[in-house]
Each structure stands twice: as structure tokens, then as C-alpha cells.
mmCIF file of C-alpha atoms in Angstrom:
data_model
loop_
_atom_site.group_PDB
_atom_site.id
_atom_site.type_symbol
_atom_site.label_atom_id
_atom_site.label_comp_id
_atom_site.label_asym_id
_atom_site.label_seq_id
_atom_site.Cartn_x
_atom_site.Cartn_y
_atom_site.Cartn_z
ATOM 1 C CA MET A 1 18.368 0.844 -7.425
ATOM 2 C CA LYS A 2 15.826 3.586 -6.811
ATOM 3 C CA ILE A 3 12.156 3.056 -5.517
ATOM 4 C CA ILE A 4 9.470 5.742 -6.884
ATOM 5 C CA VAL A 5 6.372 5.725 -4.802
ATOM 6 C CA PRO A 6 3.247 7.772 -6.227
ATOM 7 C CA MET A 7 1.086 8.596 -3.086
ATOM 8 C CA ALA A 8 -0.554 11.715 -3.971
ATOM 9 C CA GLY A 9 -4.283 10.266 -3.952
ATOM 10 C CA ARG A 10 -6.751 11.291 -1.270
ATOM 11 C CA GLY A 11 -8.020 7.643 -0.687
ATOM 12 C CA SER A 12 -11.708 8.557 -1.207
ATOM 13 C CA ARG A 13 -12.714 5.061 -1.103
ATOM 14 C CA LEU A 14 -11.195 4.878 2.567
ATOM 15 C CA ARG A 15 -13.245 7.488 4.113
ATOM 16 C CA PRO A 16 -13.729 8.758 6.902
ATOM 17 C CA HIS A 17 -10.311 7.278 7.753
ATOM 18 C CA SER A 18 -8.393 9.152 4.976
ATOM 19 C CA LEU A 19 -10.033 12.607 5.570
ATOM 20 C CA THR A 20 -7.422 13.032 8.366
ATOM 21 C CA VAL A 21 -4.650 10.901 7.642
ATOM 22 C CA PRO A 22 -3.172 10.054 4.164
ATOM 23 C CA LYS A 23 -4.373 6.694 3.109
ATOM 24 C CA PRO A 24 -0.653 5.396 2.745
ATOM 25 C CA LEU A 25 0.109 6.332 6.382
ATOM 26 C CA ILE A 26 -2.727 4.379 7.864
ATOM 27 C CA PRO A 27 -1.210 1.479 9.827
ATOM 28 C CA VAL A 28 -1.795 -2.018 8.980
ATOM 29 C CA ALA A 29 -0.589 -4.583 11.632
ATOM 30 C CA GLY A 30 0.933 -1.782 13.434
ATOM 31 C CA LYS A 31 2.912 -0.044 10.643
ATOM 32 C CA PRO A 32 1.913 2.362 7.891
ATOM 33 C CA ILE A 33 1.038 0.868 4.402
ATOM 34 C CA VAL A 34 3.789 2.709 2.452
ATOM 35 C CA HIS A 35 6.460 1.809 5.260
ATOM 36 C CA ARG A 36 5.567 -1.968 5.026
ATOM 37 C CA LEU A 37 5.294 -1.902 1.120
ATOM 38 C CA VAL A 38 8.665 -0.089 0.688
ATOM 39 C CA GLU A 39 10.395 -2.352 3.334
ATOM 40 C CA ASP A 40 9.000 -5.365 1.572
ATOM 41 C CA ILE A 41 10.376 -4.126 -1.824
ATOM 42 C CA ALA A 42 13.555 -3.442 -0.512
ATOM 43 C CA ARG A 43 13.816 -7.082 0.938
ATOM 44 C CA ILE A 44 12.666 -8.733 -2.349
ATOM 45 C CA LEU A 45 15.351 -6.780 -4.489
ATOM 46 C CA LYS A 46 18.209 -7.900 -2.527
ATOM 47 C CA GLU A 47 20.406 -4.950 -3.194
ATOM 48 C CA PRO A 48 20.963 -1.373 -1.945
ATOM 49 C CA ILE A 49 18.534 1.076 -2.482
ATOM 50 C CA ASP A 50 20.302 4.637 -3.155
ATOM 51 C CA GLU A 51 17.143 6.681 -3.401
ATOM 52 C CA ILE A 52 13.388 6.592 -2.570
ATOM 53 C CA ALA A 53 11.322 9.330 -4.341
ATOM 54 C CA PHE A 54 7.806 9.805 -2.905
ATOM 55 C CA ILE A 55 5.353 11.921 -4.770
ATOM 56 C CA LEU A 56 2.894 13.618 -2.299
ATOM 57 C CA GLY A 57 -0.171 15.601 -2.888
ATOM 58 C CA ASP A 58 -0.553 19.262 -1.429
ATOM 59 C CA GLU A 59 1.323 20.354 1.500
ATOM 60 C CA ALA A 60 -2.007 21.138 3.283
ATOM 61 C CA PHE A 61 -2.675 17.224 3.502
ATOM 62 C CA PHE A 62 0.789 15.816 3.008
ATOM 63 C CA GLY A 63 2.451 18.171 5.704
ATOM 64 C CA GLU A 64 5.879 18.322 7.275
ATOM 65 C CA ASP A 65 4.874 15.309 9.570
ATOM 66 C CA VAL A 66 4.249 13.156 6.620
ATOM 67 C CA VAL A 67 7.614 14.213 4.984
ATOM 68 C CA LYS A 68 9.534 13.553 8.140
ATOM 69 C CA SER A 69 8.067 10.040 8.385
ATOM 70 C CA LEU A 70 9.071 9.265 4.962
ATOM 71 C CA GLU A 71 12.676 10.667 5.326
ATOM 72 C CA GLU A 72 13.031 8.570 8.350
ATOM 73 C CA LEU A 73 11.735 5.418 6.472
ATOM 74 C CA ALA A 74 14.151 6.079 3.519
ATOM 75 C CA GLU A 75 17.141 6.739 6.185
ATOM 76 C CA GLY A 76 16.270 3.490 7.731
ATOM 77 C CA LEU A 77 17.030 1.772 4.445
ATOM 78 C CA GLY A 78 20.260 3.542 3.980
ATOM 79 C CA ALA A 79 18.599 5.700 1.153
ATOM 80 C CA LYS A 80 18.196 9.422 0.109
ATOM 81 C CA ALA A 81 14.587 10.755 0.319
ATOM 82 C CA SER A 82 13.289 12.958 -2.413
ATOM 83 C CA ILE A 83 10.105 14.501 -2.000
ATOM 84 C CA TYR A 84 7.998 15.733 -5.027
ATOM 85 C CA ARG A 85 4.493 17.218 -5.221
ATOM 86 C CA GLN A 86 1.573 16.515 -7.511
ATOM 87 C CA ASP A 87 -0.846 19.469 -7.059
ATOM 88 C CA LEU A 88 -3.539 18.156 -9.603
ATOM 89 C CA PRO A 89 -4.682 14.776 -9.866
ATOM 90 C CA LEU A 90 -3.826 14.211 -13.512
ATOM 91 C CA GLY A 91 -3.262 10.363 -13.417
ATOM 92 C CA THR A 92 -0.351 7.890 -12.670
ATOM 93 C CA GLY A 93 1.636 8.942 -15.840
ATOM 94 C CA HIS A 94 1.519 12.511 -14.443
ATOM 95 C CA ALA A 95 2.687 11.485 -10.909
ATOM 96 C CA ILE A 96 5.488 9.677 -12.045
ATOM 97 C CA MET A 97 6.635 12.615 -14.225
ATOM 98 C CA CYS A 98 6.473 15.032 -11.193
ATOM 99 C CA ALA A 99 9.504 13.017 -10.053
ATOM 100 C CA LYS A 100 11.423 13.309 -13.446
ATOM 101 C CA GLU A 101 14.567 14.527 -11.667
ATOM 102 C CA SER A 102 14.723 11.085 -10.177
ATOM 103 C CA LEU A 103 13.889 8.948 -13.149
ATOM 104 C CA SER A 104 17.151 7.502 -14.306
ATOM 105 C CA GLY A 105 18.976 4.205 -13.826
ATOM 106 C CA PRO A 106 17.281 1.038 -12.434
ATOM 107 C CA ALA A 107 14.004 1.596 -10.424
ATOM 108 C CA VAL A 108 10.979 0.006 -9.135
ATOM 109 C CA ILE A 109 7.691 2.087 -9.153
ATOM 110 C CA ALA A 110 5.164 0.990 -6.404
ATOM 111 C CA TYR A 111 1.467 2.450 -5.961
ATOM 112 C CA ALA A 112 1.016 2.907 -2.155
ATOM 113 C CA ASP A 113 -2.455 1.203 -1.624
ATOM 114 C CA THR A 114 -1.317 -2.387 -1.906
ATOM 115 C CA LEU A 115 0.738 -4.792 0.074
ATOM 116 C CA ILE A 116 2.574 -8.071 -1.181
ATOM 117 C CA ARG A 117 4.528 -11.112 0.018
ATOM 118 C CA ALA A 118 6.979 -12.372 -2.529
ATOM 119 C CA ASP A 119 10.431 -13.780 -2.742
ATOM 120 C CA PHE A 120 11.950 -13.960 -6.291
ATOM 121 C CA ASP A 121 15.037 -12.487 -8.291
ATOM 122 C CA LEU A 122 14.562 -10.178 -11.153
ATOM 123 C CA ASP A 123 14.626 -11.610 -14.889
ATOM 124 C CA PRO A 124 18.082 -10.282 -16.159
ATOM 125 C CA THR A 125 16.915 -10.567 -19.684
ATOM 126 C CA ALA A 126 14.028 -8.443 -19.200
ATOM 127 C CA ASP A 127 14.071 -4.430 -19.879
ATOM 128 C CA ALA A 128 10.874 -4.141 -17.424
ATOM 129 C CA VAL A 129 9.027 -6.294 -15.083
ATOM 130 C CA ILE A 130 5.545 -5.740 -14.324
ATOM 131 C CA TRP A 131 4.308 -7.555 -11.125
ATOM 132 C CA VAL A 132 1.118 -9.611 -11.396
ATOM 133 C CA LYS A 133 -1.050 -12.005 -9.594
ATOM 134 C CA GLN A 134 -3.370 -14.763 -10.658
ATOM 135 C CA VAL A 135 -6.987 -13.784 -10.026
ATOM 136 C CA ASP A 136 -10.312 -15.385 -10.232
ATOM 137 C CA GLU A 137 -12.176 -12.530 -11.839
ATOM 138 C CA PRO A 138 -9.918 -10.825 -14.373
ATOM 139 C CA GLU A 139 -12.704 -8.821 -15.748
ATOM 140 C CA ALA A 140 -12.297 -6.752 -12.812
ATOM 141 C CA PHE A 141 -8.932 -5.840 -13.281
ATOM 142 C CA GLY A 142 -6.234 -4.717 -15.669
ATOM 143 C CA VAL A 143 -4.420 -7.911 -17.135
ATOM 144 C CA VAL A 144 -1.436 -8.810 -19.087
ATOM 145 C CA LYS A 145 -1.345 -10.726 -22.521
ATOM 146 C CA MET A 146 1.688 -12.938 -23.077
ATOM 147 C CA ASN A 147 3.338 -14.411 -26.225
ATOM 148 C CA GLU A 148 4.951 -18.011 -26.340
ATOM 149 C CA ASN A 149 8.076 -16.396 -24.912
ATOM 150 C CA ASN A 150 6.274 -15.475 -21.786
ATOM 151 C CA GLU A 151 6.847 -11.850 -22.639
ATOM 152 C CA ILE A 152 4.127 -9.169 -22.020
ATOM 153 C CA THR A 153 2.734 -8.162 -25.400
ATOM 154 C CA GLU A 154 -0.310 -6.135 -24.085
ATOM 155 C CA LEU A 155 -1.975 -4.540 -21.395
ATOM 156 C CA VAL A 156 -5.868 -4.792 -21.340
ATOM 157 C CA GLU A 157 -7.929 -3.073 -18.801
ATOM 158 C CA LYS A 158 -10.995 -5.055 -17.405
ATOM 159 C CA PRO A 159 -11.416 -7.224 -20.297
ATOM 160 C CA ALA A 160 -14.925 -7.992 -21.402
ATOM 161 C CA GLU A 161 -13.593 -11.437 -22.797
ATOM 162 C CA PHE A 162 -10.944 -13.534 -21.290
ATOM 163 C CA VAL A 163 -7.305 -12.449 -22.088
ATOM 164 C CA SER A 164 -5.535 -13.658 -19.045
ATOM 165 C CA ASP A 165 -5.985 -14.188 -15.524
ATOM 166 C CA LEU A 166 -2.883 -12.387 -14.391
ATOM 167 C CA ALA A 167 -3.785 -8.936 -12.956
ATOM 168 C CA VAL A 168 -1.389 -5.957 -12.862
ATOM 169 C CA ILE A 169 -1.011 -5.073 -9.043
ATOM 170 C CA GLY A 170 0.583 -1.788 -9.490
ATOM 171 C CA ILE A 171 4.289 -2.702 -8.937
ATOM 172 C CA TYR A 172 6.807 -2.110 -11.862
ATOM 173 C CA TYR A 173 10.618 -2.623 -12.535
ATOM 174 C CA PHE A 174 12.606 -0.781 -15.198
ATOM 175 C CA LYS A 175 16.213 -1.547 -15.913
ATOM 176 C CA GLU A 176 16.552 1.970 -17.096
ATOM 177 C CA VAL A 177 13.611 4.095 -15.989
ATOM 178 C CA GLY A 178 14.726 6.970 -17.963
ATOM 179 C CA ASP A 179 13.061 4.923 -21.171
ATOM 180 C CA LEU A 180 9.645 5.306 -19.400
ATOM 181 C CA LYS A 181 10.404 8.945 -18.664
ATOM 182 C CA ASN A 182 11.114 9.578 -22.454
ATOM 183 C CA GLU A 183 7.849 7.973 -23.408
ATOM 184 C CA LEU A 184 5.772 9.693 -20.725
ATOM 185 C CA GLN A 185 7.175 13.000 -21.817
ATOM 186 C CA LYS A 186 5.844 12.468 -25.270
ATOM 187 C CA VAL A 187 2.371 11.459 -23.633
ATOM 188 C CA LEU A 188 2.382 14.720 -21.821
ATOM 189 C CA ASP A 189 3.643 16.859 -24.782
ATOM 190 C CA ASN A 190 0.960 15.090 -27.087
ATOM 191 C CA ASN A 191 -1.796 15.446 -24.444
ATOM 192 C CA ILE A 192 -2.460 11.734 -24.658
ATOM 193 C CA GLN A 193 -5.187 11.122 -22.136
ATOM 194 C CA ASN A 194 -7.462 8.297 -21.091
ATOM 195 C CA GLY A 195 -10.348 8.958 -18.523
ATOM 196 C CA GLY A 196 -9.013 12.680 -18.524
ATOM 197 C CA GLU A 197 -5.747 11.714 -17.193
ATOM 198 C CA TYR A 198 -2.260 10.710 -18.141
ATOM 199 C CA GLN A 199 -1.560 7.115 -17.671
ATOM 200 C CA ILE A 200 1.518 5.083 -17.130
ATOM 201 C CA ASN A 201 0.020 2.428 -19.369
ATOM 202 C CA ASP A 202 0.535 4.747 -22.423
ATOM 203 C CA GLY A 203 4.223 4.968 -21.534
ATOM 204 C CA ILE A 204 4.658 1.365 -21.213
ATOM 205 C CA LYS A 205 2.907 0.627 -24.465
ATOM 206 C CA ALA A 206 5.214 2.940 -26.351
ATOM 207 C CA MET A 207 8.153 1.108 -24.752
ATOM 208 C CA MET A 208 6.753 -2.241 -25.898
ATOM 209 C CA ALA A 209 6.113 -0.826 -29.545
ATOM 210 C CA ASN A 210 9.987 0.163 -29.486
ATOM 211 C CA GLY A 211 10.976 -3.474 -28.769
ATOM 212 C CA LYS A 212 11.458 -3.391 -24.897
ATOM 213 C CA VAL A 213 11.085 -6.818 -23.381
ATOM 214 C CA PHE A 214 8.549 -6.955 -20.686
ATOM 215 C CA LYS A 215 8.301 -9.836 -18.333
ATOM 216 C CA THR A 216 6.076 -10.723 -15.289
ATOM 217 C CA GLY A 217 7.059 -11.132 -11.675
ATOM 218 C CA SER A 218 4.476 -13.059 -9.746
ATOM 219 C CA VAL A 219 3.832 -12.546 -6.008
ATOM 220 C CA ASP A 220 2.604 -15.136 -3.441
ATOM 221 C CA GLU A 221 0.234 -12.641 -1.828
ATOM 222 C CA TRP A 222 -1.368 -9.215 -3.071
ATOM 223 C CA MET A 223 -3.419 -7.353 -0.317
ATOM 224 C CA ASP A 224 -5.521 -4.403 -1.238
ATOM 225 C CA CYS A 225 -6.149 -1.451 1.136
ATOM 226 C CA GLY A 226 -8.644 0.216 -1.055
ATOM 227 C CA ASN A 227 -11.610 0.333 1.433
ATOM 228 C CA LYS A 228 -12.645 -0.709 4.721
ATOM 229 C CA ASN A 229 -13.458 -3.978 4.407
ATOM 230 C CA VAL A 230 -10.419 -5.081 2.468
ATOM 231 C CA THR A 231 -8.175 -2.944 4.619
ATOM 232 C CA VAL A 232 -9.446 -5.114 7.721
ATOM 233 C CA GLU A 233 -8.876 -8.149 5.803
ATOM 234 C CA THR A 234 -5.452 -7.252 4.908
ATOM 235 C CA ASN A 235 -4.622 -6.411 8.479
ATOM 236 C CA SER A 236 -5.550 -9.708 9.391
ATOM 237 C CA ARG A 237 -3.841 -11.426 6.737
ATOM 238 C CA MET A 238 -0.618 -9.441 7.549
ATOM 239 C CA LEU A 239 -0.912 -10.259 11.300
ATOM 240 C CA GLY A 240 -1.047 -14.084 10.374
ATOM 241 C CA PHE A 241 2.005 -13.650 8.255
ATOM 242 C CA LEU A 242 4.075 -11.803 10.796
ATOM 243 C CA HIS A 243 2.928 -14.209 13.515
ATOM 244 C CA LYS A 244 4.141 -17.117 11.412
ATOM 245 C CA ASP A 245 7.657 -15.459 10.952
ATOM 246 C CA GLY A 246 7.722 -15.058 14.658
ATOM 247 C CA ALA A 247 7.684 -11.429 14.966
ATOM 248 C CA GLU A 248 6.994 -9.729 18.413
ATOM 249 C CA LEU A 249 3.702 -8.080 18.013
ATOM 250 C CA VAL A 250 2.694 -7.394 21.726
ATOM 251 C CA ASP A 251 4.541 -4.560 23.193
ATOM 252 C CA ARG A 252 6.066 -5.118 26.588
ATOM 253 C CA THR A 253 4.192 -2.018 28.049
ATOM 254 C CA VAL A 254 0.679 -3.426 27.649
ATOM 255 C CA ARG A 255 -1.288 -3.565 30.659
ATOM 256 C CA LEU A 256 -3.799 -6.542 31.281
ATOM 257 C CA GLU A 257 -6.305 -6.985 34.005
ATOM 258 C CA ASN A 258 -8.705 -9.806 33.672
ATOM 259 C CA ALA A 259 -8.078 -9.761 29.922
ATOM 260 C CA THR A 260 -7.167 -12.331 27.083
ATOM 261 C CA ILE A 261 -5.182 -11.925 23.838
ATOM 262 C CA ILE A 262 -6.037 -14.360 21.272
ATOM 263 C CA PRO A 263 -2.992 -14.198 18.716
ATOM 264 C CA PRO A 264 -2.606 -13.038 15.982
ATOM 265 C CA CYS A 265 -2.600 -9.619 17.484
ATOM 266 C CA PHE A 266 -0.715 -6.346 17.261
ATOM 267 C CA ILE A 267 -0.933 -4.568 20.456
ATOM 268 C CA GLY A 268 0.860 -1.098 20.579
ATOM 269 C CA GLU A 269 2.711 0.519 23.359
ATOM 270 C CA ASP A 270 0.914 1.975 26.167
ATOM 271 C CA VAL A 271 -2.381 -0.107 25.824
ATOM 272 C CA SER A 272 -4.426 -1.197 28.557
ATOM 273 C CA LEU A 273 -7.066 -4.082 28.446
ATOM 274 C CA THR A 274 -9.461 -4.467 31.143
ATOM 275 C CA ASN A 275 -12.227 -7.379 31.584
ATOM 276 C CA THR A 276 -11.923 -8.027 27.794
ATOM 277 C CA THR A 277 -10.996 -10.617 25.354
ATOM 278 C CA VAL A 278 -9.049 -9.403 22.147
ATOM 279 C CA GLY A 279 -8.255 -11.330 19.124
ATOM 280 C CA PRO A 280 -7.698 -12.918 16.751
ATOM 281 C CA ASN A 281 -6.583 -10.566 13.817
ATOM 282 C CA VAL A 282 -6.802 -7.371 15.872
ATOM 283 C CA SER A 283 -4.534 -4.343 15.732
ATOM 284 C CA LEU A 284 -4.648 -1.838 18.705
ATOM 285 C CA GLY A 285 -2.360 1.145 18.291
ATOM 286 C CA LYS A 286 -0.456 3.329 20.789
ATOM 287 C CA GLY A 287 -2.385 4.623 23.807
ATOM 288 C CA CYS A 288 -5.689 2.587 23.342
ATOM 289 C CA HIS A 289 -7.708 1.539 26.212
ATOM 290 C CA VAL A 290 -10.473 -1.203 26.115
ATOM 291 C CA LEU A 291 -12.876 -2.027 28.984
ATOM 292 C CA GLY A 292 -15.280 -5.080 28.671
ATOM 293 C CA GLY A 293 -16.533 -6.597 25.622
ATOM 294 C CA THR A 294 -14.775 -8.386 22.662
ATOM 295 C CA ILE A 295 -12.602 -7.305 19.756
ATOM 296 C CA LYS A 296 -11.740 -9.530 16.898
ATOM 297 C CA ASN A 297 -10.966 -9.102 13.104
ATOM 298 C CA SER A 298 -10.678 -5.282 13.587
ATOM 299 C CA LEU A 299 -8.202 -2.587 12.980
ATOM 300 C CA ILE A 300 -8.050 0.212 15.654
ATOM 301 C CA GLN A 301 -5.629 3.118 15.571
ATOM 302 C CA SER A 302 -4.128 5.061 18.147
ATOM 303 C CA HIS A 303 -5.448 6.645 21.527
ATOM 304 C CA ALA A 304 -8.945 5.099 21.065
ATOM 305 C CA HIS A 305 -11.182 4.402 24.248
ATOM 306 C CA ILE A 306 -13.465 1.661 23.703
ATOM 307 C CA SER A 307 -15.844 0.208 26.437
ATOM 308 C CA ASN A 308 -18.525 -2.654 26.786
ATOM 309 C CA ALA A 309 -18.444 -3.210 22.864
ATOM 310 C CA ASN A 310 -18.378 -6.347 21.060
ATOM 311 C CA LEU A 311 -16.621 -5.669 17.696
ATOM 312 C CA ASP A 312 -16.019 -7.727 14.517
ATOM 313 C CA ASN A 313 -14.793 -6.561 10.986
ATOM 314 C CA ALA A 314 -14.376 -2.911 12.758
ATOM 315 C CA MET A 315 -12.030 -0.160 11.656
ATOM 316 C CA ILE A 316 -11.761 2.655 14.161
ATOM 317 C CA GLY A 317 -9.651 5.867 13.748
ATOM 318 C CA ASN A 318 -7.225 7.887 16.213
ATOM 319 C CA HIS A 319 -8.736 9.490 19.483
ATOM 320 C CA VAL A 320 -12.323 7.831 19.117
ATOM 321 C CA THR A 321 -14.372 7.231 22.034
ATOM 322 C CA PHE A 322 -16.682 4.344 21.424
ATOM 323 C CA LYS A 323 -19.349 2.769 23.922
ATOM 324 C CA GLY A 324 -22.056 0.482 23.004
ATOM 325 C CA ASP A 325 -23.183 -2.716 21.293
ATOM 326 C CA PHE A 326 -22.557 -2.046 17.832
ATOM 327 C CA THR A 327 -20.567 -4.654 15.598
ATOM 328 C CA SER A 328 -19.166 -3.925 12.300
ATOM 329 C CA VAL A 329 -18.267 -0.350 12.305
ATOM 330 C CA SER A 330 -16.000 2.434 10.299
ATOM 331 C CA ILE A 331 -15.163 5.457 12.362
ATOM 332 C CA GLY A 332 -12.905 7.983 11.750
ATOM 333 C CA ASP A 333 -10.502 10.116 13.790
ATOM 334 C CA TYR A 334 -11.796 12.060 17.013
ATOM 335 C CA SER A 335 -15.418 10.372 16.610
ATOM 336 C CA VAL A 336 -17.381 9.768 19.771
ATOM 337 C CA LEU A 337 -20.165 7.198 19.989
ATOM 338 C CA GLU A 338 -21.679 6.586 23.240
#
């Protein structure tokens, strides 16, 4: 089994945080988004992963440190890491085809801006599976249309009239991903574009037209990491799941002085908390120092220095110095607010 992970986008909706750190590497509940996603998919599949192919953007932004972290991720799952580059933002189909050397055999394709919680077996009668989640406002999503045999017959993007309430979440399984490669090659050769880009959906629709059977896989939880507010919410939800699972979330090196931690919280190594209350639903990365005030429902990355602040629904980057009485904030790396 292979996992194909397109992650070349710059994450413009999550700026300023994604200006200095690729969005898939921003930590949620103490671990980068792409690491959590790949590890959860590997757990769900319940079979060995031979290769993980990552499609990155330009080397100036997705540098050697990114490559190293992804190679370590794959190695930890007993898999080979293959690194590809998408130098131009030409769409999902184009991104996948940048990894065409790896597009053979059974594979899962997963976009690295979402997290899931699920536990199920793949349908052996399906040529492909599209993961979906039931949603309250399907008109805001791409959805699947089903027939009486519970097979997917159509993909509809943001339907004005009701088609179904099963939203496509950006994770796909192909029994033979080479079939998708063949169809996407035709999309590229014939310059079939939507919105100026080459889309995976055009390859999927061609597979359906050729009689390939597509089924749905449902997830218990689908958590977006598209912008600041939903990423903070996803951090809180993931902390709740990990706490319920019995995960050890507070590092043994944490130093407390007249401080209280209200779970669930992730507190990384070499963190000091003084005269403060932290939690619930807070992630504090490595080397953070908090003096005074309170923090709840917030995601703070590494080496931040925060004093006399009362934060709620905050997202703060790396190496930030923050002093004051602001509450809901979104501060990128190396900022100083006094």
C-alpha cells in the first residue's frame, strides 16, 4: 500500500503562520498536521505501508528541513519516502501527476490540510473509495451522488440544489492508482481545466465513465485546518480525543510555579508556567514560557514568551514575545507585542 500526499500549497488562508512554516507542518496538539494525518491513515488501513510519496512546493519554502522531517515520518512507519516537487500551482490533478513514478498499485491519496478520526475496513468490492462526512450545509462543499447500490455516480461541486449531504473530505483510495494516472494523463494531454487548473475530479469522472466502481468510506470526525479559527477548534477537538485515549500530553520537563494546568492540554518539553492557569484545550510547544494571566482554547507554537495575557481562541507562532491584555489573536513567527 502507498500513501500519496500532495502538500505543495502555501496555505494562504492560515497566514501569517503559513508565511514561515508550511501549513502541513504546523503542529496541532503537539504534532504537525501531516504527521497526524499520515499516521492516522496508516492505522486505519491496518496493512503495511510500502511507500509514502510527498508532493512539495518549491525548495525555497519546502527546504531540506521539511524533507528530513517527512523522511523520518515515513521511516517511522516502515515505509520509503519519495519526494516530488510541484513548481507551479496548477491544481490537484497536476499535483498528483508530479508523483507519477509512484502511481501504481493500491494507494491512498490524502490532502494535508485535514485531520480525521475513523475506524473501518475498505470495501473489497470497490475499485475506489472516496471518504465522506455527513454535513449540515452541503451547498458549501463538493458532494457525492449515490445510486440504489450505494455506489458513487457523480461528484457535484457546491450544489445549488440538494444532491446529497455527503461531503468529500479530500481522502481517496484506489485499488489500482495507475487507473487514475492514466485518466489524469489524458486530462493533461487534452488541457482539460476547471478554474484554470487540472483537477483530480476529472480523472475520477473518467474512471466512473469507464465502469469503475466507487464506494464511500465514512469518518467519525473530520477536522479542517484551513484558517486560524478552525485550526484552533481542531486543536481543541484533537486534544479531547487524545485525552480520552489516555495519551500522555504533558512533558515531564514542564516546570510549574504557582501554576495550574486544566486538561486537556499539550505541554511540550522545557516549558515553564509561572503564576498562571493554562487550559482547557491549549497546546504549548517546546520552550514556551508563560508568566501570569490565563490561556484557554489556544494553540501556541514553540519558544513563545507570553506574560500577563488572558488569551482565548488564540493562535501564536514560533519565537513570539507577547505582553498585554489582548484576547483573540493570530500572531505569526517572530512577532513582538508589548
